Tab-separated table of C-alpha atoms in Angstrom:
chain	number	residue	atom	x	y	z
A	1	MET	CA	33.063	-38.221	38.104
A	2	THR	CA	36.631	-38.962	37.082
A	3	LEU	CA	37.659	-37.237	33.874
A	4	PHE	CA	41.273	-37.391	32.768
A	5	GLY	CA	42.988	-34.609	30.867
A	6	VAL	CA	45.889	-36.066	28.884
A	7	ILE	CA	48.501	-33.780	27.327
A	8	GLY	CA	51.254	-34.614	24.863
A	9	ALA	CA	53.394	-31.934	23.269
A	10	MET	CA	53.796	-33.558	19.846
A	11	GLU	CA	51.696	-35.611	17.453
A	12	VAL	CA	53.835	-38.682	18.059
A	13	GLU	CA	53.074	-38.409	21.785
A	14	ILE	CA	49.289	-38.593	21.382
A	15	ALA	CA	48.820	-40.640	18.176
A	16	LEU	CA	48.513	-44.046	19.839
A	17	LEU	CA	46.035	-42.750	22.409
A	18	LEU	CA	43.893	-41.027	19.795
A	19	GLN	CA	43.821	-44.219	17.747
A	20	LYS	CA	42.692	-46.168	20.809
A	21	MET	CA	39.981	-43.594	21.543
A	22	GLU	CA	38.663	-43.903	17.994
A	23	GLU	CA	38.570	-47.699	18.351
A	24	THR	CA	36.668	-47.481	21.650
A	25	ALA	CA	33.847	-45.024	20.962
A	26	ALA	CA	32.895	-41.917	19.023
A	27	VAL	CA	35.339	-39.054	19.528
A	28	LYS	CA	34.154	-35.454	19.735
A	29	THR	CA	36.483	-32.602	18.833
A	30	LYS	CA	36.447	-29.039	20.089
A	31	GLN	CA	38.639	-26.135	18.989
A	32	ILE	CA	39.818	-23.668	21.622
A	33	ALA	CA	42.733	-21.227	21.281
A	34	SER	CA	43.837	-22.871	18.003
A	35	LEU	CA	44.084	-26.232	19.791
A	36	THR	CA	42.083	-29.390	19.086
A	37	PHE	CA	40.687	-31.223	22.097
A	38	TYR	CA	39.512	-34.806	21.651
A	39	GLU	CA	36.755	-36.019	23.987
A	40	GLY	CA	36.191	-39.746	24.290
A	41	GLU	CA	36.954	-42.930	26.172
A	42	ILE	CA	39.632	-45.558	26.579
A	43	GLY	CA	38.334	-48.636	28.335
A	44	LYS	CA	35.716	-47.319	30.735
A	45	ALA	CA	37.625	-44.114	31.464
A	46	ALA	CA	36.537	-40.760	30.087
A	47	LEU	CA	39.269	-38.445	28.888
A	48	VAL	CA	40.083	-35.306	26.957
A	49	LEU	CA	43.242	-35.621	24.877
A	50	VAL	CA	45.198	-32.712	23.409
A	51	LYS	CA	48.438	-31.950	21.610
A	52	SER	CA	49.727	-28.847	23.349
A	53	GLY	CA	52.715	-27.943	21.233
A	54	ILE	CA	56.221	-27.723	22.634
A	55	GLY	CA	57.192	-25.617	25.644
A	56	THR	CA	55.926	-24.440	28.999
A	57	VAL	CA	53.472	-21.759	27.848
A	58	ASN	CA	51.725	-24.117	25.439
A	59	ALA	CA	51.549	-26.808	28.114
A	60	ALA	CA	50.175	-24.452	30.773
A	61	LEU	CA	47.585	-23.077	28.351
A	62	CYS	CA	46.335	-26.587	27.595
A	63	ALA	CA	46.259	-27.608	31.236
A	64	GLN	CA	44.189	-24.592	32.270
A	65	ILE	CA	41.734	-25.059	29.398
A	66	LEU	CA	41.290	-28.702	30.371
A	67	ILE	CA	40.472	-27.647	33.928
A	68	SER	CA	38.374	-24.542	33.217
A	69	GLU	CA	36.487	-25.627	30.094
A	70	PHE	CA	36.313	-29.416	30.357
A	71	LYS	CA	36.353	-29.736	34.169
A	72	VAL	CA	38.900	-32.557	34.184
A	73	SER	CA	39.588	-34.105	37.579
A	74	HIS	CA	43.112	-35.412	36.857
A	75	LEU	CA	45.973	-34.349	34.581
A	76	ILE	CA	48.446	-36.716	32.923
A	77	ASN	CA	51.364	-35.550	30.815
A	78	THR	CA	52.701	-38.182	28.429
A	79	GLY	CA	55.751	-38.093	26.203
A	80	ILE	CA	59.500	-38.341	25.912
A	81	ALA	CA	62.407	-36.969	27.932
A	82	GLY	CA	66.167	-36.821	28.112
A	83	ALA	CA	67.992	-38.745	30.822
A	84	LEU	CA	69.839	-36.760	33.488
A	85	SER	CA	70.580	-39.674	35.797
A	86	LYS	CA	73.358	-42.036	34.731
A	87	ASN	CA	71.136	-44.913	35.828
A	88	LEU	CA	68.609	-44.273	33.074
A	89	GLY	CA	68.907	-45.889	29.674
A	90	VAL	CA	67.132	-45.040	26.442
A	91	LEU	CA	63.510	-46.301	26.497
A	92	ASP	CA	63.448	-46.578	30.288
A	93	VAL	CA	60.361	-45.004	31.875
A	94	VAL	CA	60.179	-42.198	34.442
A	95	LEU	CA	57.202	-41.411	36.651
A	96	SER	CA	57.378	-38.001	38.301
A	97	THR	CA	57.574	-37.783	42.059
A	98	ASP	CA	57.663	-34.034	41.522
A	99	ALA	CA	58.603	-31.433	38.919
A	100	VAL	CA	60.548	-28.171	38.872
A	101	TYR	CA	61.547	-25.494	36.339
A	102	HIS	CA	65.280	-25.686	35.691
A	103	ASP	CA	65.369	-22.356	33.828
A	104	PHE	CA	63.697	-20.115	36.426
A	105	ARG	CA	66.438	-17.773	37.650
A	106	VAL	CA	66.001	-14.713	39.862
A	107	THR	CA	69.387	-15.127	41.512
A	108	GLY	CA	70.164	-11.396	41.311
A	109	PHE	CA	67.639	-10.834	44.106
A	110	GLY	CA	69.044	-13.539	46.341
A	111	TYR	CA	66.884	-16.446	45.279
A	112	LYS	CA	68.323	-19.850	44.497
A	113	PRO	CA	68.000	-21.060	40.904
A	114	CYS	CA	64.611	-22.701	40.211
A	115	ILE	CA	62.805	-20.728	42.927
A	116	ILE	CA	59.638	-18.890	41.818
A	117	PRO	CA	59.341	-15.674	43.878
A	118	GLY	CA	55.892	-15.157	45.368
A	119	MET	CA	54.898	-18.818	45.102
A	120	LYS	CA	54.515	-20.996	48.183
A	121	LYS	CA	56.005	-23.866	46.199
A	122	SER	CA	58.572	-24.142	43.442
A	123	VAL	CA	58.569	-27.946	43.467
A	124	PHE	CA	55.253	-29.509	42.482
A	125	THR	CA	54.435	-32.932	43.927
A	126	ALA	CA	52.760	-35.603	41.811
A	127	ASP	CA	49.763	-37.608	42.986
A	128	SER	CA	50.726	-40.791	44.844
A	129	LYS	CA	47.640	-42.713	43.692
A	130	LEU	CA	48.395	-41.988	40.033
A	131	ILE	CA	51.996	-43.064	40.588
A	132	GLU	CA	50.798	-46.411	41.959
A	133	LYS	CA	48.376	-46.857	39.062
A	134	ALA	CA	51.194	-46.202	36.604
A	135	LYS	CA	53.497	-48.639	38.393
A	136	ASN	CA	50.833	-51.339	38.212
A	137	ALA	CA	50.211	-50.610	34.539
A	138	TYR	CA	53.918	-50.851	33.814
A	139	THR	CA	54.276	-54.148	35.683
A	140	SER	CA	51.305	-55.751	33.933
A	141	ALA	CA	52.713	-54.792	30.515
A	142	HIS	CA	55.965	-56.754	31.067
A	143	PHE	CA	58.231	-54.119	29.509
A	144	VAL	CA	61.873	-55.118	29.093
A	145	HIS	CA	63.092	-51.643	30.027
A	146	ASN	CA	63.353	-50.248	33.547
A	147	LEU	CA	60.924	-48.102	35.521
A	148	TYR	CA	62.089	-45.215	37.712
A	149	THR	CA	60.375	-42.621	39.866
A	150	GLY	CA	61.995	-39.264	40.463
A	151	ARG	CA	62.159	-35.537	39.933
A	152	ILE	CA	61.608	-34.125	36.463
A	153	ALA	CA	63.240	-30.853	35.385
A	154	THR	CA	61.447	-28.679	32.837
A	155	GLY	CA	62.549	-25.724	30.736
A	156	ASN	CA	62.248	-24.097	27.335
A	157	LEU	CA	65.458	-25.681	26.145
A	158	PHE	CA	66.210	-28.899	24.277
A	159	VAL	CA	69.194	-30.244	26.200
A	160	ASP	CA	71.875	-31.751	23.972
A	161	GLN	CA	75.088	-30.605	25.650
A	162	THR	CA	76.877	-32.206	28.595
A	163	SER	CA	77.652	-28.786	30.090
A	164	GLU	CA	73.980	-27.764	30.098
A	165	LYS	CA	73.003	-31.130	31.529
A	166	ALA	CA	75.476	-30.652	34.397
A	167	ARG	CA	74.171	-27.124	35.060
A	168	ILE	CA	70.588	-28.376	35.331
A	169	ILE	CA	71.512	-31.174	37.721
A	170	SER	CA	73.504	-28.747	39.882
A	171	ASP	CA	70.859	-26.006	39.993
A	172	VAL	CA	67.940	-28.317	40.717
A	173	SER	CA	69.861	-30.337	43.307
A	174	ASP	CA	70.778	-27.106	45.103
A	175	LEU	CA	67.111	-26.573	45.997
A	176	ASP	CA	66.840	-29.406	48.521
A	177	GLY	CA	69.501	-31.973	47.733
A	178	ILE	CA	67.269	-33.991	45.394
A	179	SER	CA	68.697	-34.486	41.909
A	180	PRO	CA	66.465	-34.530	38.831
A	181	ILE	CA	66.567	-37.726	36.805
A	182	ALA	CA	65.006	-36.541	33.535
A	183	VAL	CA	64.587	-33.324	31.583
A	184	GLU	CA	61.883	-32.152	29.192
A	185	MET	CA	59.948	-29.046	28.149
A	186	GLU	CA	56.379	-29.199	29.507
A	187	GLY	CA	55.926	-31.211	32.703
A	188	ALA	CA	56.526	-28.612	35.418
A	189	ALA	CA	54.181	-26.168	33.686
A	190	ILE	CA	51.389	-28.748	33.769
A	191	ALA	CA	52.284	-29.569	37.368
A	192	HIS	CA	52.230	-25.841	38.239
A	193	VAL	CA	48.728	-25.413	36.818
A	194	ALA	CA	47.573	-28.583	38.569
A	195	TYR	CA	48.951	-27.272	41.875
A	196	VAL	CA	47.217	-23.886	41.782
A	197	ASN	CA	43.939	-25.587	40.789
A	198	GLN	CA	44.347	-28.392	43.365
A	199	ILE	CA	44.150	-31.081	40.676
A	200	PRO	CA	46.130	-34.351	40.967
A	201	PHE	CA	48.709	-34.860	38.230
A	202	LEU	CA	51.341	-37.258	36.961
A	203	ILE	CA	54.085	-36.905	34.367
A	204	ILE	CA	54.935	-40.097	32.473
A	205	ARG	CA	58.013	-39.959	30.257
A	206	SER	CA	59.971	-42.554	28.330
A	207	ILE	CA	63.630	-41.756	27.720
A	208	SER	CA	64.404	-40.880	24.098
A	209	ASP	CA	68.008	-39.767	24.589
A	210	THR	CA	70.713	-39.032	27.142
A	211	ALA	CA	70.491	-35.222	26.870
A	212	ASP	CA	74.013	-34.818	25.531
A	213	GLU	CA	76.062	-34.788	22.334
A	214	SER	CA	75.041	-38.362	21.473
A	215	ILE	CA	71.910	-36.863	19.887
A	216	GLU	CA	74.113	-35.478	17.105
A	217	LYS	CA	75.062	-39.074	16.272
A	218	GLY	CA	71.441	-40.027	15.739
A	219	GLU	CA	70.971	-41.707	19.109
A	220	TYR	CA	67.440	-40.397	19.542
A	221	LYS	CA	64.457	-42.746	19.931
A	222	GLU	CA	61.511	-40.353	19.718
A	223	GLU	CA	58.846	-42.603	18.235
A	224	GLU	CA	59.689	-45.708	20.260
A	225	ALA	CA	59.794	-43.752	23.529
A	226	ALA	CA	56.526	-41.945	22.791
A	227	LYS	CA	54.748	-45.251	22.173
A	228	ILE	CA	55.936	-46.709	25.480
A	229	SER	CA	54.703	-43.698	27.448
A	230	SER	CA	51.364	-43.721	25.618
A	231	PHE	CA	50.898	-47.413	26.272
A	232	ILE	CA	51.300	-46.867	30.010
A	233	VAL	CA	48.683	-44.099	29.926
A	234	GLN	CA	46.382	-46.419	27.982
A	235	SER	CA	46.877	-49.155	30.575
A	236	ILE	CA	46.063	-46.749	33.423
A	237	LEU	CA	42.823	-45.756	31.717
A	238	GLU	CA	41.848	-49.350	30.950
A	239	ASP	CA	42.447	-50.507	34.522
């Protein structure tokens, strides 16, 4: 049986999906580790939805609970991100091809930045079937903004400085020559948990900002971006 676990870090990232669940069928709630998990349906798809809170530890905690307690078969992370690629504009959509931690540094022992010592992988690959489903959902919705696939960089840092943005691009690219196109604070942790549990995953992010000083000028589209990402998740589940 297919059961989706859907994680958003903030209320704004899950609100639309929770509303749709409540419109579809009765929603059950369960409290675990001070988190509220919502069990229900969208379309004919069964899912468990949760607001993780911000950051990698919160995201990993939620992902493991979804797998261990609810036995989800797939993980989807929905939300907003900052653009790293110059090609991305605000409200464009990014589907993860893979994800990596940009703030993992054990360089003093000879490891490249972003490498996790002791792990077979430091780059976690998203599920190709989920990517195709998301592409189809995006196309059928006729969004005016652009869709991209690419690497997502994750860390416990809200990136709002050009210098930090450049450092992330450089460090992540140094792994294998592939540059990250978006940055956020949860995706790689969810991908990491999915990898060790052999669960397919996908990160879906809409661009809220350009991860630089423009945020200080109010150029930050949190709510609009969160709705776009949620709508794509909804479309995947309704397909």
